[in-house]
Coordinates of C-alpha atoms in Angstrom, one line a residue:
X1 CA 1.0 -3.2 -19.4
X2 CA 2.1 -6.8 -20.1
X3 CA 3.8 -8.8 -17.4
X4 CA 6.8 -9.7 -20.0
X5 CA 7.3 -5.8 -20.4
X6 CA 6.9 -5.2 -16.8
X7 CA 9.8 -7.6 -16.0
X8 CA 11.9 -6.3 -18.6
X9 CA 11.6 -2.7 -17.6
X10 CA 12.1 -3.8 -13.8
X11 CA 15.2 -5.5 -14.7
X12 CA 16.5 -2.5 -16.6
X13 CA 15.8 -0.4 -13.4
X14 CA 17.7 -3.1 -11.3
X15 CA 20.6 -2.8 -13.6
X16 CA 20.6 0.7 -13.3
X17 CA 20.7 0.6 -9.7
X18 CA 23.3 -2.2 -9.5
X19 CA 25.7 -0.4 -12.2
X20 CA 25.4 3.0 -10.7
X21 CA 26.4 1.9 -7.3
X22 CA 29.5 -0.3 -8.9
X23 CA 30.6 2.7 -10.9
X24 CA 30.9 4.8 -7.7
X25 CA 32.1 2.1 -5.3
X26 CA 35.6 3.2 -5.4
X27 CA 34.6 6.7 -4.4
X28 CA 32.4 5.6 -1.6
X29 CA 33.5 5.5 2.1
X30 CA 34.1 2.2 4.0
X31 CA 30.7 2.7 5.7
X32 CA 28.1 4.3 4.0
X33 CA 25.2 6.1 5.3
X34 CA 21.9 3.9 4.8
X35 CA 19.3 5.4 7.2
X36 CA 18.7 9.2 8.3
X37 CA 16.6 10.2 11.5
X38 CA 13.8 12.6 11.6
X39 CA 16.1 15.5 11.4
X40 CA 17.6 14.3 8.1
X41 CA 20.8 13.5 10.0
X42 CA 22.6 10.1 9.6
X43 CA 21.9 7.4 12.2
X44 CA 22.7 4.2 10.4
X45 CA 25.5 3.0 8.4
X46 CA 26.6 -0.3 6.4
X47 CA 29.8 -1.6 4.8
X48 CA 29.6 0.1 1.2
X49 CA 29.4 -3.3 -0.6
X50 CA 26.4 -4.3 1.5
X51 CA 24.8 -1.1 0.8
X52 CA 25.5 -1.2 -3.0
X53 CA 24.1 -5.1 -3.4
X54 CA 21.3 -4.9 -0.9
X55 CA 18.9 -2.8 -2.6
X56 CA 19.2 -4.5 -6.2
X57 CA 18.5 -7.9 -4.5
X58 CA 15.5 -6.4 -2.8
X59 CA 14.1 -5.1 -5.9
X60 CA 14.7 -8.6 -7.7
X61 CA 13.0 -10.4 -4.8
X62 CA 10.1 -8.0 -4.5
X63 CA 9.6 -8.0 -8.3
X64 CA 9.6 -11.8 -8.6
X65 CA 7.4 -12.0 -5.3
X66 CA 4.8 -9.6 -6.9
X67 CA 4.6 -11.4 -10.2
X68 CA 4.0 -14.7 -8.6
X69 CA 1.5 -13.8 -6.1
X70 CA -1.6 -13.6 -8.3
X71 CA -0.8 -16.9 -9.4
X72 CA -1.5 -18.3 -5.8
X73 CA -4.5 -16.1 -5.2
X74 CA -7.8 -17.7 -5.0
X75 CA -9.3 -14.9 -6.7
X76 CA -6.4 -14.5 -9.5
X77 CA -9.2 -14.4 -12.2
X78 CA -10.3 -11.0 -10.7
X79 CA -6.5 -9.9 -10.9
X80 CA -6.4 -10.7 -14.4
X81 CA -9.1 -8.3 -15.1
X82 CA -6.7 -5.2 -14.1
X83 CA -3.4 -7.0 -14.5
X84 CA -2.1 -4.0 -16.5
X85 CA -2.6 -1.7 -13.6
X86 CA -1.4 -4.2 -11.2
X87 CA 1.8 -4.4 -13.2
X88 CA 2.3 -0.6 -13.2
X89 CA 2.1 -1.0 -9.5
X90 CA 5.1 -3.0 -9.7
X91 CA 7.0 -0.6 -11.7
X92 CA 5.9 2.5 -9.6
X93 CA 7.4 0.6 -6.5
X94 CA 10.7 0.0 -8.6
X95 CA 10.8 3.4 -9.8
X96 CA 10.5 4.7 -6.2
X97 CA 13.3 2.6 -4.9
X98 CA 15.4 3.5 -7.9
X99 CA 15.0 7.0 -6.8
X100 CA 16.0 6.4 -3.4
X101 CA 19.1 4.8 -4.1
X102 CA 20.3 7.3 -6.5
X103 CA 19.6 10.2 -3.7
X104 CA 21.5 7.8 -1.2
X105 CA 24.5 7.5 -3.7
X106 CA 24.4 11.3 -4.1
X107 CA 24.5 11.7 -0.4
X108 CA 27.3 9.1 0.2
X109 CA 29.5 10.6 -2.6
X110 CA 29.4 14.3 -0.5
X111 CA 26.2 16.1 -1.7
X112 CA 24.6 16.9 1.2
X113 CA 20.9 17.0 0.3
X114 CA 18.0 17.1 2.4
X115 CA 17.0 13.8 2.8
X116 CA 13.6 14.5 4.5
X117 CA 12.5 16.6 1.5
X118 CA 13.8 14.0 -1.2
X119 CA 12.1 11.1 0.8
X120 CA 8.8 13.2 1.1
X121 CA 8.9 13.7 -2.6
X122 CA 9.3 10.3 -3.5
X123 CA 6.6 9.0 -0.9
X124 CA 4.2 11.8 -2.2
X125 CA 4.9 10.6 -5.9
X126 CA 4.5 7.1 -4.8
X127 CA 1.2 7.6 -3.0
X128 CA -0.2 9.8 -5.7
X129 CA 0.7 7.1 -8.2
X130 CA -0.8 4.3 -6.1
X131 CA -3.9 6.4 -5.7
X132 CA -4.6 6.5 -9.3
X133 CA -4.0 2.7 -9.7
X134 CA -5.6 1.1 -6.8
X135 CA -9.1 2.7 -7.8
X136 CA -8.9 0.1 -10.7
X137 CA -8.3 -2.9 -8.6
X138 CA -10.6 -6.0 -8.3
X139 CA -11.2 -8.1 -5.3
X140 CA -8.3 -10.2 -4.5
X141 CA -6.1 -11.0 -1.4
X142 CA -2.7 -9.5 -2.1
X143 CA -3.4 -6.1 -3.4
X144 CA -5.5 -3.0 -2.5
X145 CA -7.2 -2.3 0.7
X146 CA -7.7 -5.6 2.1
X147 CA -10.1 -5.4 5.1
X148 CA -12.6 -7.9 6.3
X149 CA -15.3 -5.8 4.7
X150 CA -13.8 -5.2 1.4
X151 CA -13.0 -9.0 1.2
X152 CA -16.6 -10.0 1.8
X153 CA -18.3 -8.0 -0.9
X154 CA -17.3 -6.7 -4.3
X155 CA -19.6 -3.7 -3.9
X156 CA -17.7 -2.7 -0.6
X157 CA -14.2 -3.4 -2.4
X158 CA -15.2 -1.1 -5.4
X159 CA -16.5 1.6 -3.2
X160 CA -13.7 1.6 -0.8
X161 CA -11.0 1.7 -3.5
X162 CA -12.7 4.5 -5.4
X163 CA -12.7 6.4 -2.2
X164 CA -9.4 5.2 -1.0
X165 CA -7.8 5.9 -4.3
X166 CA -8.8 9.7 -3.9
X167 CA -7.5 9.6 -0.4
X168 CA -4.1 8.4 -1.4
X169 CA -4.2 10.9 -4.2
X170 CA -4.6 13.8 -1.7
X171 CA -2.2 12.3 0.8
X172 CA 0.4 12.3 -2.0
X173 CA -0.6 15.9 -2.7
X174 CA -0.1 16.9 1.1
X175 CA 3.1 15.2 1.2
X176 CA 4.5 17.3 -1.9
X177 CA 3.1 20.7 -0.1
X178 CA 4.8 19.5 3.1
X179 CA 8.1 20.2 1.5
X180 CA 7.5 23.7 2.0
X181 CA 7.8 23.2 5.8
X182 CA 11.0 21.6 6.3
X183 CA 10.9 21.9 10.0
X184 CA 7.8 20.0 10.0
X185 CA 8.4 17.3 7.5
X186 CA 8.6 14.4 9.7
X187 CA 5.3 15.1 11.6
X188 CA 3.5 15.9 8.5
X189 CA 4.8 12.6 7.0
X190 CA 3.5 10.5 10.0
X191 CA 0.2 12.2 10.3
X192 CA -0.6 11.9 6.5
X193 CA 0.2 8.3 6.4
X194 CA -1.7 7.4 9.4
X195 CA -4.6 9.3 8.2
X196 CA -4.6 7.9 4.8
X197 CA -4.3 4.4 6.2
X198 CA -7.1 4.8 8.7
X199 CA -9.6 6.4 6.7
X200 CA -10.1 3.9 4.0
X201 CA -10.4 1.1 6.7
X202 CA -13.2 2.9 8.7
X203 CA -14.8 3.7 5.3
X204 CA -15.0 0.2 4.2
X205 CA -16.8 -0.6 7.4
X206 CA -19.2 2.1 7.3
X207 CA -20.1 1.1 3.7
X208 CA -20.3 -2.4 4.7
X209 CA -22.5 -1.7 7.6
X210 CA -24.9 0.5 5.4
X211 CA -25.3 -2.2 2.9
X212 CA -26.1 -4.8 5.8
X213 CA -28.6 -2.4 7.1
X214 CA -30.2 -1.8 3.6
X215 CA -30.2 -5.7 2.9
X216 CA -32.1 -6.4 6.2
X217 CA -35.0 -3.9 5.4

Protein backbone atom coordinates (compact mmCIF):
# COMPACT_ATOMS: atom_id res chain seq x y z
CA UNK A 1 0.00 0.00 0.00
CA UNK A 2 1.25 3.45 -0.94
CA UNK A 3 1.98 6.03 1.74
CA UNK A 4 -0.51 8.49 0.25
CA UNK A 5 -3.28 5.87 0.40
CA UNK A 6 -2.28 5.04 3.97
CA UNK A 7 -2.63 8.68 4.99
CA UNK A 8 -6.03 9.01 3.28
CA UNK A 9 -7.44 5.86 4.91
CA UNK A 10 -5.94 6.79 8.29
CA UNK A 11 -7.53 10.21 8.25
CA UNK A 12 -10.86 8.69 7.21
CA UNK A 13 -10.65 6.49 10.32
CA UNK A 14 -9.70 9.52 12.42
CA UNK A 15 -12.68 11.40 11.00
CA UNK A 16 -14.96 8.48 11.88
CA UNK A 17 -13.63 8.49 15.44
CA UNK A 18 -14.04 12.26 15.80
CA UNK A 19 -17.46 12.55 14.15
CA UNK A 20 -18.90 9.56 16.02
CA UNK A 21 -17.83 11.15 19.30
CA UNK A 22 -19.31 14.53 18.38
CA UNK A 23 -22.60 12.96 17.27
CA UNK A 24 -23.19 11.35 20.66
CA UNK A 25 -21.56 14.05 22.78
CA UNK A 26 -24.90 15.45 23.95
CA UNK A 27 -25.97 12.01 25.21
CA UNK A 28 -22.77 11.35 27.13
CA UNK A 29 -22.41 11.83 30.89
CA UNK A 30 -20.23 14.72 32.05
CA UNK A 31 -17.58 12.24 33.20
CA UNK A 32 -17.08 9.26 30.90
CA UNK A 33 -15.35 5.97 31.63
CA UNK A 34 -11.92 5.79 30.00
CA UNK A 35 -10.38 2.86 31.85
CA UNK A 36 -11.50 -0.52 33.15
CA UNK A 37 -9.80 -2.74 35.72
CA UNK A 38 -8.88 -6.42 35.50
CA UNK A 39 -12.47 -7.36 36.36
CA UNK A 40 -13.82 -5.21 33.55
CA UNK A 41 -15.21 -2.62 35.95
CA UNK A 42 -14.76 1.15 35.42
CA UNK A 43 -11.91 2.66 37.44
CA UNK A 44 -10.90 5.71 35.43
CA UNK A 45 -12.90 8.74 34.25
CA UNK A 46 -12.35 11.85 32.13
CA UNK A 47 -14.47 14.83 31.08
CA UNK A 48 -16.51 13.91 28.00
CA UNK A 49 -14.93 16.64 25.86
CA UNK A 50 -11.41 15.45 26.72
CA UNK A 51 -12.27 11.80 26.08
CA UNK A 52 -13.79 12.55 22.68
CA UNK A 53 -10.86 14.69 21.54
CA UNK A 54 -8.01 12.66 23.00
CA UNK A 55 -8.12 9.56 20.82
CA UNK A 56 -8.41 11.39 17.46
CA UNK A 57 -5.49 13.56 18.55
CA UNK A 58 -3.51 10.50 19.54
CA UNK A 59 -4.25 8.85 16.19
CA UNK A 60 -3.13 11.94 14.26
CA UNK A 61 0.12 12.11 16.23
CA UNK A 62 0.80 8.37 15.92
CA UNK A 63 0.06 8.30 12.19
CA UNK A 64 2.30 11.26 11.37
CA UNK A 65 5.06 9.94 13.63
CA UNK A 66 5.04 6.51 11.95
CA UNK A 67 5.06 8.15 8.52
CA UNK A 68 8.05 10.34 9.42
CA UNK A 69 10.20 7.83 11.33
CA UNK A 70 11.45 5.93 8.25
CA UNK A 71 12.85 9.17 6.88
CA UNK A 72 15.29 9.48 9.80
CA UNK A 73 16.18 5.79 10.03
CA UNK A 74 19.81 5.13 8.99
CA UNK A 75 18.48 1.96 7.35
CA UNK A 76 15.58 3.70 5.61
CA UNK A 77 16.46 1.96 2.33
CA UNK A 78 15.57 -1.32 4.00
CA UNK A 79 12.20 0.07 5.08
CA UNK A 80 11.44 1.02 1.50
CA UNK A 81 11.77 -2.66 0.60
CA UNK A 82 8.70 -3.46 2.72
CA UNK A 83 7.04 -0.04 2.77
CA UNK A 84 3.68 -1.46 1.75
CA UNK A 85 3.73 -3.82 4.72
CA UNK A 86 4.87 -1.02 7.03
CA UNK A 87 1.97 1.14 5.83
CA UNK A 88 -0.49 -1.69 6.45
CA UNK A 89 0.80 -1.81 10.02
CA UNK A 90 -0.14 1.85 10.46
CA UNK A 91 -3.66 1.06 9.29
CA UNK A 92 -3.84 -1.98 11.56
CA UNK A 93 -2.98 0.15 14.58
CA UNK A 94 -5.49 2.83 13.61
CA UNK A 95 -8.13 0.17 13.01
CA UNK A 96 -7.56 -1.21 16.50
CA UNK A 97 -7.84 2.27 18.06
CA UNK A 98 -11.03 2.93 16.08
CA UNK A 99 -12.54 -0.32 17.33
CA UNK A 100 -11.70 0.50 20.95
CA UNK A 101 -13.13 4.01 20.58
CA UNK A 102 -16.46 2.73 19.23
CA UNK A 103 -16.67 0.13 22.00
CA UNK A 104 -15.98 2.82 24.61
CA UNK A 105 -18.70 5.06 23.16
CA UNK A 106 -21.26 2.26 23.36
CA UNK A 107 -20.33 1.60 27.00
CA UNK A 108 -20.75 5.25 27.93
CA UNK A 109 -24.09 5.38 26.13
CA UNK A 110 -25.39 2.70 28.47
CA UNK A 111 -24.50 -0.54 26.71
CA UNK A 112 -22.99 -2.62 29.53
CA UNK A 113 -20.55 -4.55 27.39
CA UNK A 114 -17.96 -7.02 28.62
CA UNK A 115 -14.93 -4.82 28.10
CA UNK A 116 -12.43 -7.55 28.96
CA UNK A 117 -13.79 -9.76 26.19
CA UNK A 118 -13.84 -6.92 23.66
CA UNK A 119 -10.33 -5.77 24.54
CA UNK A 120 -9.10 -9.34 24.18
CA UNK A 121 -10.79 -9.66 20.78
CA UNK A 122 -9.22 -6.39 19.63
CA UNK A 123 -5.76 -7.32 20.89
CA UNK A 124 -6.06 -10.84 19.49
CA UNK A 125 -6.76 -9.49 16.02
CA UNK A 126 -4.01 -6.89 16.44
CA UNK A 127 -1.40 -9.50 17.40
CA UNK A 128 -2.49 -11.86 14.63
CA UNK A 129 -2.26 -9.04 12.10
CA UNK A 130 1.14 -7.91 13.35
CA UNK A 131 2.35 -11.50 13.17
CA UNK A 132 1.52 -11.72 9.49
CA UNK A 133 3.18 -8.36 8.79
CA UNK A 134 6.42 -8.32 10.79
CA UNK A 135 7.71 -11.46 9.08
CA UNK A 136 8.18 -9.28 5.98
CA UNK A 137 10.16 -6.56 7.76
CA UNK A 138 13.78 -5.83 6.92
CA UNK A 139 16.40 -4.67 9.37
CA UNK A 140 15.73 -1.16 10.68
CA UNK A 141 15.77 0.78 13.95
CA UNK A 142 12.08 1.58 14.44
CA UNK A 143 9.87 -1.31 13.38
CA UNK A 144 10.02 -4.97 14.32
CA UNK A 145 11.76 -7.13 16.91
CA UNK A 146 14.74 -4.92 17.63
CA UNK A 147 17.33 -6.62 19.81
CA UNK A 148 21.12 -6.19 19.81
CA UNK A 149 21.36 -9.44 17.87
CA UNK A 150 18.74 -8.75 15.18
CA UNK A 151 20.20 -5.29 14.58
CA UNK A 152 23.68 -6.78 14.21
CA UNK A 153 22.81 -9.29 11.49
CA UNK A 154 20.44 -9.44 8.53
CA UNK A 155 20.26 -13.22 8.87
CA UNK A 156 19.40 -13.09 12.58
CA UNK A 157 16.81 -10.40 11.82
CA UNK A 158 15.20 -12.50 9.08
CA UNK A 159 15.07 -15.72 11.10
CA UNK A 160 13.82 -13.95 14.22
CA UNK A 161 11.03 -12.18 12.37
CA UNK A 162 9.89 -15.30 10.57
CA UNK A 163 9.76 -17.10 13.91
CA UNK A 164 8.40 -14.10 15.82
CA UNK A 165 5.65 -13.61 13.26
CA UNK A 166 4.39 -17.12 13.95
CA UNK A 167 4.64 -16.51 17.70
CA UNK A 168 2.53 -13.35 17.38
CA UNK A 169 -0.07 -15.16 15.29
CA UNK A 170 -0.30 -17.96 17.84
CA UNK A 171 -0.54 -15.34 20.61
CA UNK A 172 -3.39 -13.65 18.75
CA UNK A 173 -5.21 -16.97 18.36
CA UNK A 174 -4.64 -17.68 22.06
CA UNK A 175 -6.24 -14.36 23.00
CA UNK A 176 -9.28 -15.11 20.87
CA UNK A 177 -9.63 -18.53 22.50
CA UNK A 178 -9.27 -16.79 25.86
CA UNK A 179 -12.65 -15.07 25.44
CA UNK A 180 -14.27 -18.42 26.29
CA UNK A 181 -12.72 -18.22 29.76
CA UNK A 182 -14.09 -14.88 31.01
CA UNK A 183 -13.03 -15.42 34.62
CA UNK A 184 -9.38 -15.75 33.60
CA UNK A 185 -9.19 -13.18 30.78
CA UNK A 186 -6.79 -10.79 32.51
CA UNK A 187 -4.40 -13.59 33.51
CA UNK A 188 -4.56 -15.03 29.99
CA UNK A 189 -3.81 -11.64 28.44
CA UNK A 190 -0.82 -10.87 30.67
CA UNK A 191 0.61 -14.37 30.28
CA UNK A 192 0.33 -14.35 26.51
CA UNK A 193 1.81 -10.85 26.15
CA UNK A 194 4.81 -11.73 28.33
CA UNK A 195 5.45 -15.03 26.54
CA UNK A 196 5.03 -13.48 23.09
CA UNK A 197 7.49 -10.71 24.02
CA UNK A 198 10.15 -12.89 25.62
CA UNK A 199 10.29 -15.87 23.24
CA UNK A 200 11.38 -13.92 20.11
CA UNK A 201 13.96 -12.03 22.19
CA UNK A 202 15.50 -15.27 23.48
CA UNK A 203 15.29 -16.82 20.02
CA UNK A 204 17.20 -13.93 18.47
CA UNK A 205 20.04 -14.43 20.95
CA UNK A 206 20.15 -18.18 20.37
CA UNK A 207 20.29 -17.75 16.59
CA UNK A 208 23.02 -15.13 16.90
CA UNK A 209 24.99 -17.34 19.28
CA UNK A 210 24.65 -20.31 16.95
CA UNK A 211 25.89 -18.28 13.98
CA UNK A 212 28.80 -16.97 16.04
CA UNK A 213 29.82 -20.51 16.93
CA UNK A 214 29.55 -21.64 13.33
CA UNK A 215 31.61 -18.72 12.06
CA UNK A 216 34.31 -19.53 14.60
CA UNK A 217 34.75 -23.11 13.35
